[in-house]
Amino acid sequence: MSDPAFELIVGLEVHVQLQTQSKLFCGCSTKFGSEPNTQTCPLCTGMPGTLPVLNREALMLSIKTGIALNCEIARFSKWDRKNYFYPDLPKGYQISQFDLPICGPGYLEISDPKGEFKTKKIRLIRAHLEEDAGKSVHDEVSGSADTKIDLNRTGTPLLEIVSEPDIRSPQEAKAYLTELKLLLGYLNVSDCNMQEGSLRVDANVNLHIESNGEKIATPIVEVKNLNSFRAVERALQYESERQFSNWKSDGFTIDDRPKQTVGWNDSEQKTIPQREKEESADYRYFPDPDLVPVVIDGTTIDTIKDTMAELPSAIRNRLESEYQILPYDSDVMVNQGREFVEYFEAVAKESSEGKVASNWMQQNVLQIMKDREMGIEAFPIASHRLANLIKKLTAGELDNSRAKDVFQVLLEKDLDPAVVMKELGIEAVDDSALESICEELLAMNPQVVEDFQAGKKQAIGSLIGQAKKKNPNANPGKVRELLIAIIEKKL
Amino acid sequence: MDKKSIEHVAMLARLRLSDGEIESLESELNRILGYAEQLSELETDLVEPLAHPSDLTNALRDDLTRPSVPREEIQSNSPKSDGEFYLVPAVLGNANELKK
């Protein structure tokens, strides 16, 4: 009997570190990579008698993110204590938001430019603001040695974005995270550096199995320690297979087992059950009396909306309609960031050749950026120079291969393409001159003509090379056209 | 509150209690809870939930950094450090050990 069909059900919790100078409730710096325990004060080390005061910028960045994620922004929001004991949490509780988070339900639309899944909305449950804990360094070699604690990160603002279990495949999970990261980058809300822990992902995973006309849900597993998007994809794939085979052997469903926490082990490529921090995560939330509630009025929301620049999904749509380029092309360019898009638009507008500009951006410009490991802001050719080159190319003043020669020179010298063309001796060859070159070549190579007529179309290639030798400005495409036209006329 | 729930709460608070303590806490806590229980007699359906006893809202500060406390000074509050990190008993050990 064949295995029953099953569906992967995934919800993601993403912790994003907000780009503020100071911590969420005190004035200590949030700078990454400083000497351990040099960015702490009585407040963020949990000394008695201290009072937290909310960082305005962290609140504004949260609202901004909420707006971009189509969330309902709470008019009234408050702070709660989440209680648990762990050495990296000096107060014994984390200040978080329980029932009244800043951002309520929203959604993020994901699509796949390769068309592997349909465009869909991933609904969001909420996004709340909270403080980060410190970092524990475990000595895993000796096992018995002390654990080292660095509290620099303690109190850094985090926005936790919680999705509904709307994700159905590892590919969708990756698309969701990629789009979220891109959006947060466009918003200047976070640098989303996963190596530095600015973006952390936990996944809640189970399966819906179709068995004998019944829908069975397997026990939910929360996967932690997902340090890259690739790890997320692999962990989901792994869990999908593991849960299915477990169900086949033990038959346990969501009703038989509580949620279990596992960690992804990247080197072994598998998930490993983690010891629970508390028995059944009993956090005993209660309102934090040290912090007064936050009231967000319509004017604040409108002001933030007004200052928000265009977001990735809107830019993609606009590029496609304004410059007649394909979704794939707009996606590649938007993924390069706002500055790249701005550069493209400058070139496209100035040259009035959106499609050609898009091709040049994705091929030649991106290639140079990659080779030289530079961002578009350091790209040496000014946008109007590239636009001029593209204009000359589309006007037929030079062909693609010669345009690339000019491009190479422009990378080194800040000159007008017309000047470079002159320097390289590039000039348009008039049609009659080209025609006579072609006539001459055909007369000298009767064998080629014969081969071509016999159906060996590629025979003509050798003549194109010869034409270029006679005149380096000969446009290969045009030479080919002319050669064929002449042969066919003779028939 | 029975013995089991007192043991659970004690574990969450990382308190190690003797059997005698648990026994006396059982009656003590139940007396306290009973006292607080009187509140449930009040009709609160029409009362708006109170998020904070003060009327204040939006106590905010600008995103400006201030000097942190020097490491030696702040670490003098801790029982054990190596001059860089705080040192605590290995947390990878079994959390259940704290129970007994």
Short mmCIF file of N, CA and C in Angstrom, two decimals, chain A residues 23 26-28 39-47, chain B residues 67-69 74:
data_model
loop_
_atom_site.label_atom_id
_atom_site.label_comp_id
_atom_site.label_asym_id
_atom_site.label_seq_id
_atom_site.Cartn_x
_atom_site.Cartn_y
_atom_site.Cartn_z
N LYS A 23 20.02 50.66 24.16
CA LYS A 23 19.16 49.52 24.47
C LYS A 23 17.69 49.93 24.63
N CYS A 26 17.46 51.25 28.58
CA CYS A 26 18.53 52.04 29.21
C CYS A 26 19.46 52.58 28.14
N GLY A 27 20.42 53.41 28.56
CA GLY A 27 21.25 54.12 27.59
C GLY A 27 22.52 53.39 27.19
N CYS A 28 22.66 52.10 27.55
CA CYS A 28 23.85 51.36 27.14
C CYS A 28 23.84 51.13 25.63
N GLN A 39 29.19 46.84 28.07
CA GLN A 39 28.05 47.68 27.72
C GLN A 39 26.86 47.35 28.62
N THR A 40 27.08 47.46 29.91
CA THR A 40 26.01 47.17 30.86
C THR A 40 25.96 48.24 31.95
N CYS A 41 24.84 48.29 32.62
CA CYS A 41 24.65 49.25 33.71
C CYS A 41 23.76 48.59 34.76
N PRO A 42 23.49 49.25 35.86
CA PRO A 42 22.63 48.62 36.88
C PRO A 42 21.29 48.17 36.31
N LEU A 43 20.73 48.92 35.35
CA LEU A 43 19.41 48.53 34.84
C LEU A 43 19.46 47.22 34.07
N CYS A 44 20.37 47.14 33.08
CA CYS A 44 20.34 45.93 32.24
C CYS A 44 21.03 44.74 32.91
N THR A 45 21.61 44.95 34.10
CA THR A 45 22.09 43.79 34.84
C THR A 45 21.12 43.44 35.97
N GLY A 46 19.97 44.12 35.98
CA GLY A 46 18.91 43.73 36.90
C GLY A 46 19.14 44.10 38.35
N MET A 47 19.80 45.22 38.58
CA MET A 47 20.01 45.65 39.97
C MET A 47 18.70 46.20 40.55
N PRO B 67 27.29 56.51 28.94
CA PRO B 67 28.40 55.61 29.29
C PRO B 67 27.90 54.45 30.16
N SER B 68 28.42 53.27 29.89
CA SER B 68 28.08 52.12 30.72
C SER B 68 28.96 52.13 31.96
N VAL B 69 28.67 51.22 32.86
CA VAL B 69 29.46 51.13 34.08
C VAL B 69 30.72 50.30 33.79
N ILE B 74 31.01 46.83 37.81
CA ILE B 74 29.73 46.11 37.77
C ILE B 74 29.93 44.65 38.14
#
